[in-house]
Tab-separated table of C-alpha atoms and ligand atoms in Angstrom:
chain	number	residue	atom	x	y	z
A	18	MET	CA	-8.046	-22.276	55.135
A	19	LYS	CA	-7.464	-22.209	51.419
A	20	ALA	CA	-3.884	-23.129	50.449
A	21	VAL	CA	-1.982	-20.336	48.728
A	22	GLN	CA	-1.444	-21.139	45.073
A	23	PRO	CA	1.352	-20.019	42.774
A	24	PHE	CA	0.512	-17.762	39.854
A	25	LEU	CA	2.175	-16.557	36.698
A	26	PHE	CA	2.955	-12.858	36.886
A	27	VAL	CA	3.559	-11.127	33.555
A	28	THR	CA	4.269	-7.426	33.400
A	29	ASP	CA	5.274	-4.694	31.029
A	30	LEU	CA	8.161	-2.612	32.400
A	31	ASP	CA	8.065	1.086	31.357
A	32	HIS	CA	5.254	3.009	33.079
A	33	THR	CA	3.811	-0.260	34.431
A	34	PHE	CA	6.205	-2.203	36.683
A	35	VAL	CA	8.638	0.720	36.683
A	36	GLY	CA	7.663	4.349	37.330
A	37	ASN	CA	6.587	4.382	40.989
A	38	ASP	CA	9.712	3.647	43.019
A	39	ALA	CA	8.150	3.302	46.453
A	40	ALA	CA	5.476	0.887	45.227
A	41	LEU	CA	8.065	-1.047	43.205
A	42	VAL	CA	10.039	-1.798	46.362
A	43	GLN	CA	6.874	-3.115	47.988
A	44	LEU	CA	5.788	-5.137	44.942
A	45	THR	CA	9.265	-6.623	44.542
A	46	GLN	CA	9.119	-7.898	48.079
A	47	ILE	CA	5.654	-9.384	47.595
A	48	LEU	CA	6.699	-11.164	44.403
A	49	GLU	CA	10.017	-12.426	45.713
A	50	THR	CA	8.323	-13.933	48.766
A	51	HIS	CA	5.562	-15.484	46.660
A	52	ARG	CA	8.111	-16.975	44.291
A	53	GLN	CA	10.180	-18.479	47.098
A	54	GLU	CA	7.291	-19.794	49.148
A	55	TYR	CA	4.769	-20.888	46.533
A	56	GLY	CA	6.563	-21.168	43.208
A	57	THR	CA	5.031	-18.093	41.560
A	58	ARG	CA	6.840	-17.193	38.336
A	59	ILE	CA	7.797	-13.733	37.136
A	60	VAL	CA	7.959	-12.662	33.503
A	61	TYR	CA	8.811	-9.250	32.054
A	62	ALA	CA	7.201	-8.498	28.700
A	63	THR	CA	8.682	-5.336	27.216
A	64	GLY	CA	9.215	-3.594	23.906
A	65	ARG	CA	12.860	-3.036	24.844
A	66	SER	CA	15.719	-4.836	23.136
A	67	PRO	CA	18.279	-6.784	25.210
A	68	VAL	CA	20.529	-3.678	25.376
A	69	LEU	CA	17.838	-1.339	26.683
A	70	TYR	CA	16.446	-4.016	28.997
A	71	GLN	CA	19.847	-4.467	30.666
A	72	GLU	CA	20.105	-0.706	31.180
A	73	LEU	CA	16.774	-0.568	32.966
A	74	LYS	CA	17.453	-3.737	34.964
A	75	GLU	CA	20.632	-2.202	36.371
A	76	GLU	CA	19.203	1.253	36.869
A	77	LYS	CA	16.197	0.006	38.837
A	78	ASN	CA	17.823	-3.098	40.296
A	79	LEU	CA	14.989	-5.228	38.916
A	80	LEU	CA	14.264	-8.667	40.311
A	81	HIS	CA	15.707	-11.464	38.197
A	82	PRO	CA	12.786	-12.800	36.111
A	83	ASP	CA	12.020	-16.481	35.365
A	84	GLY	CA	11.263	-15.597	31.767
A	85	LEU	CA	11.907	-12.578	29.606
A	86	VAL	CA	9.840	-11.438	26.644
A	87	LEU	CA	11.772	-8.740	24.794
A	88	SER	CA	11.360	-6.700	21.611
A	89	VAL	CA	7.525	-6.706	21.796
A	90	GLY	CA	7.253	-10.471	22.041
A	91	THR	CA	9.634	-11.354	19.235
A	92	GLU	CA	12.307	-12.734	21.581
A	93	ILE	CA	11.791	-15.064	24.542
A	94	TYR	CA	14.670	-15.744	26.929
A	95	LEU	CA	14.547	-18.562	29.464
A	96	ASP	CA	16.763	-19.633	32.351
A	97	GLY	CA	19.032	-16.621	31.942
A	98	ASN	CA	20.077	-17.798	28.458
A	99	ALA	CA	21.802	-15.215	26.268
A	100	THR	CA	20.176	-16.507	23.071
A	101	PRO	CA	16.459	-16.384	22.385
A	102	ASP	CA	14.371	-19.553	22.612
A	103	PRO	CA	14.825	-21.284	19.215
A	104	THR	CA	11.348	-22.865	19.162
A	105	TRP	CA	9.787	-19.419	19.352
A	106	SER	CA	12.133	-17.935	16.733
A	107	GLU	CA	11.243	-20.774	14.385
A	108	ILE	CA	7.519	-20.073	14.725
A	109	LEU	CA	8.108	-16.404	13.858
A	110	SER	CA	10.359	-17.024	10.895
A	111	VAL	CA	7.625	-18.603	8.732
A	112	GLY	CA	6.825	-16.132	5.936
A	113	TRP	CA	8.811	-13.322	7.564
A	114	ASP	CA	10.899	-11.242	5.161
A	115	ARG	CA	12.628	-8.368	6.919
A	116	GLU	CA	14.247	-6.939	3.772
A	117	ILE	CA	10.993	-6.475	1.873
A	118	VAL	CA	9.363	-4.863	4.895
A	119	LEU	CA	12.315	-2.499	5.234
A	120	SER	CA	12.164	-1.489	1.579
A	121	ILE	CA	8.438	-0.713	1.845
A	122	THR	CA	8.923	1.434	4.938
A	123	GLN	CA	11.556	3.490	3.117
A	124	LYS	CA	8.815	4.934	0.922
A	125	PHE	CA	7.330	6.728	3.934
A	126	ALA	CA	9.119	9.920	4.893
A	127	GLU	CA	7.105	10.180	8.129
A	128	LEU	CA	8.780	7.056	9.512
A	129	THR	CA	11.956	7.864	11.426
A	130	PRO	CA	13.988	4.765	12.275
A	131	GLN	CA	14.539	4.136	15.986
A	132	PRO	CA	18.143	3.561	17.191
A	133	ASP	CA	20.012	0.550	15.798
A	134	SER	CA	19.778	-1.332	19.096
A	135	GLU	CA	15.974	-1.461	18.646
A	136	GLN	CA	16.121	-2.971	15.135
A	137	ARG	CA	15.910	-6.713	15.734
A	138	PRO	CA	15.736	-9.872	13.603
A	139	PHE	CA	11.921	-9.985	13.949
A	140	LYS	CA	11.197	-6.313	14.645
A	141	LEU	CA	11.568	-3.062	12.741
A	142	SER	CA	10.869	0.039	14.801
A	143	PHE	CA	10.192	3.652	13.915
A	144	PHE	CA	9.054	6.876	15.465
A	145	LEU	CA	5.815	8.106	13.939
A	146	LYS	CA	4.072	11.245	15.152
A	147	GLN	CA	0.466	10.872	16.259
A	148	GLU	CA	-0.704	13.532	13.718
A	149	SER	CA	0.788	11.549	10.859
A	150	ALA	CA	-0.234	8.135	12.179
A	151	VAL	CA	-3.886	8.549	11.186
A	152	ASP	CA	-2.925	8.668	7.497
A	153	VAL	CA	0.320	6.717	7.443
A	154	LEU	CA	-0.780	3.581	9.309
A	155	PRO	CA	-3.573	2.569	6.892
A	156	GLN	CA	-1.390	3.417	3.873
A	157	LEU	CA	1.506	1.381	5.173
A	158	GLU	CA	-0.816	-1.475	6.037
A	159	SER	CA	-2.284	-1.641	2.555
A	160	GLU	CA	1.170	-1.405	0.999
A	161	LEU	CA	2.324	-4.378	3.099
A	162	GLU	CA	-0.840	-6.304	2.254
A	163	LYS	CA	-0.026	-6.126	-1.447
A	164	TYR	CA	2.976	-8.339	-0.812
A	165	GLU	CA	0.977	-10.744	1.371
A	166	LEU	CA	3.646	-10.526	4.020
A	167	ASN	CA	3.534	-12.125	7.426
A	168	VAL	CA	3.497	-8.807	9.315
A	169	LYS	CA	1.508	-6.649	11.669
A	170	LEU	CA	1.792	-3.103	12.959
A	171	ILE	CA	1.805	-2.219	16.645
A	172	TYR	CA	1.520	1.474	17.522
A	173	SER	CA	2.158	2.639	21.092
A	174	SER	CA	2.184	5.819	23.150
A	175	GLY	CA	1.487	8.087	20.190
A	176	ILE	CA	5.045	7.672	18.900
A	177	ASP	CA	6.408	4.086	18.639
A	178	LEU	CA	5.655	1.964	15.614
A	179	ASP	CA	6.788	-1.668	15.624
A	180	ILE	CA	6.498	-3.991	12.644
A	181	VAL	CA	6.634	-7.646	13.684
A	182	PRO	CA	5.504	-11.080	12.409
A	183	ARG	CA	1.746	-11.655	12.681
A	184	SER	CA	2.321	-14.631	14.977
A	185	SER	CA	4.184	-12.430	17.414
A	186	ASP	CA	3.242	-9.977	20.117
A	187	LYS	CA	3.446	-9.848	23.887
A	188	GLY	CA	0.201	-11.813	24.231
A	189	GLN	CA	1.219	-14.759	22.082
A	190	ALA	CA	4.664	-14.871	23.721
A	191	MET	CA	3.015	-14.829	27.163
A	192	GLN	CA	0.763	-17.750	26.192
A	193	PHE	CA	3.738	-19.693	24.887
A	194	LEU	CA	5.264	-19.473	28.393
A	195	ARG	CA	1.978	-20.054	30.199
A	196	GLN	CA	1.393	-23.290	28.299
A	197	LYS	CA	5.007	-24.386	28.656
A	198	TRP	CA	4.830	-23.915	32.428
A	199	LYS	CA	1.248	-25.197	32.695
A	200	PHE	CA	-0.430	-22.258	34.392
A	201	ALA	CA	-4.184	-21.899	33.852
A	202	ALA	CA	-5.365	-18.581	32.409
A	203	GLU	CA	-7.152	-17.995	35.748
A	204	ARG	CA	-3.812	-18.275	37.559
A	205	THR	CA	-2.085	-15.872	35.199
A	206	VAL	CA	-2.073	-12.111	35.548
A	207	VAL	CA	-0.854	-9.630	32.938
A	208	CYS	CA	-0.135	-5.933	33.544
A	209	GLY	CA	0.321	-3.030	31.156
A	210	ASP	CA	-0.168	0.623	30.262
A	211	SER	CA	0.051	1.139	26.501
A	212	GLY	CA	-0.684	-0.017	22.956
A	213	ASN	CA	1.782	-2.864	22.780
A	214	ASP	CA	0.186	-4.332	25.931
A	215	ILE	CA	-3.268	-4.659	24.334
A	216	ALA	CA	-2.175	-8.054	22.984
A	217	LEU	CA	-1.532	-9.232	26.558
A	218	PHE	CA	-5.112	-8.386	27.500
A	219	ALA	CA	-6.794	-9.423	24.261
A	220	VAL	CA	-5.306	-12.854	23.629
A	221	GLY	CA	-7.354	-14.887	26.144
A	222	ASN	CA	-8.886	-15.014	29.613
A	223	GLU	CA	-5.817	-14.194	31.659
A	224	ARG	CA	-6.462	-11.773	34.504
A	225	GLY	CA	-5.544	-8.262	33.406
A	226	ILE	CA	-4.403	-5.230	35.373
A	227	ILE	CA	-4.435	-1.889	33.580
A	228	VAL	CA	-2.474	0.603	35.668
A	229	GLY	CA	-4.116	3.917	36.583
A	230	ASN	CA	-1.717	5.893	34.372
A	231	ALA	CA	-2.579	3.890	31.222
A	232	ARG	CA	-2.295	5.586	27.815
A	233	PRO	CA	-5.430	6.675	25.891
A	234	GLU	CA	-5.061	3.905	23.268
A	235	LEU	CA	-5.297	1.184	25.936
A	236	LEU	CA	-8.121	2.923	27.810
A	237	ALA	CA	-10.083	3.307	24.576
A	238	TRP	CA	-9.627	-0.398	23.812
A	239	HIS	CA	-10.643	-1.338	27.360
A	240	SER	CA	-13.849	0.674	27.255
A	241	GLU	CA	-14.719	-0.879	23.905
A	242	TYR	CA	-14.137	-4.443	25.167
A	243	PRO	CA	-14.809	-4.424	28.921
A	244	ALA	CA	-14.449	-7.757	30.725
A	245	ASP	CA	-14.736	-8.988	34.318
A	246	HIS	CA	-11.320	-10.573	34.148
A	247	ARG	CA	-9.745	-7.170	33.521
A	248	TYR	CA	-9.244	-4.529	36.213
A	249	LEU	CA	-8.561	-0.841	35.747
A	250	ALA	CA	-6.558	0.304	38.769
A	251	GLN	CA	-6.718	3.700	40.459
A	252	ASP	CA	-3.104	3.858	41.520
A	253	PHE	CA	-0.204	4.284	39.106
A	254	CYS	CA	2.447	1.778	37.978
A	255	ALA	CA	3.461	-0.777	40.659
A	256	GLY	CA	0.887	0.734	43.029
A	257	GLY	CA	-1.859	-0.162	40.553
A	258	ILE	CA	-0.431	-3.662	40.177
A	259	ILE	CA	-0.570	-4.320	43.945
A	260	GLU	CA	-4.155	-3.046	43.936
A	261	GLY	CA	-5.044	-5.401	41.069
A	262	LEU	CA	-3.343	-8.434	42.629
A	263	LYS	CA	-5.486	-7.887	45.724
A	264	HIS	CA	-8.602	-7.361	43.619
A	265	PHE	CA	-8.132	-10.759	41.956
A	266	GLY	CA	-7.244	-12.503	45.226
A	267	PHE	CA	-3.763	-13.539	44.124
A	268	LEU	CA	-2.217	-12.499	47.408
A	269	GLU	CA	-4.525	-14.433	49.763
B	304	GLC	C1	10.361	0.104	23.616
B	304	GLC	C2	11.320	-0.259	22.499
B	304	GLC	C3	10.895	0.356	21.178
B	304	GLC	C4	9.423	0.041	20.906
B	304	GLC	C5	8.561	0.469	22.065
B	304	GLC	C6	7.100	0.118	21.870
B	304	GLC	O1	10.440	1.461	23.899
B	304	GLC	O2	12.619	0.167	22.843
B	304	GLC	O3	11.682	-0.154	20.135
B	304	GLC	O4	9.014	0.696	19.729
B	304	GLC	O5	9.015	-0.198	23.239
B	304	GLC	O6	6.885	-1.245	21.674
B	305	MG	MG1	4.754	0.475	29.009
């Protein structure tokens, strides 16, 4: 019989890990057992800031993760530390100028700042309506390009716009942890539902689970770049994750 191997489990929270309470209970049990018996590691990769993450963790009684990727990949927390990993912050700080980015965004009336808790050292976040996004995103991009800034735009769920350093997103943060902990891409699985998760799926050959309730922007990307190492589940949220873990044979 083949020995059961540990794997690296990386998941988005809202509408991916969280959103299907019955399946979440089941998935939590599967993961907790796998972690205890085989050394599987659990990472949450979310757009939420530390404040909003804590709220959700308490509300849903989430399993304590081995690593935390917050603020769309711009902050990595290890071993329950309260301060972000300094090596990662240093990588992001090269060429990053938050003040200039902020001043450029102020020229766009369509950008409504998100709450203060979501404005982070390496992340500026706005609400931008889908109707306006078609025009505003390219304009904002070309405005930022003029200054040759180290930035990129991430648009999710037809409303959330994040501006972060180019070297940062959920995918690059996930790989930072994967390499640190020495998991092969084949033993790593990433799960998501929306635009800011595309980076998790696009960065390399990690196994990908797209939950059945995924947003149109992720589905459109997936149909443009289909791959055998990516699975589109039928079931929603944690139910889709369990389905995908079985599909890839992680639970054998
Ligand atoms: C979370 C964050 C928000 C971000 C969004 C998409 O909702 O709180 O700031 O814009 O994720 O990444
Ligand atoms: Mg999500």
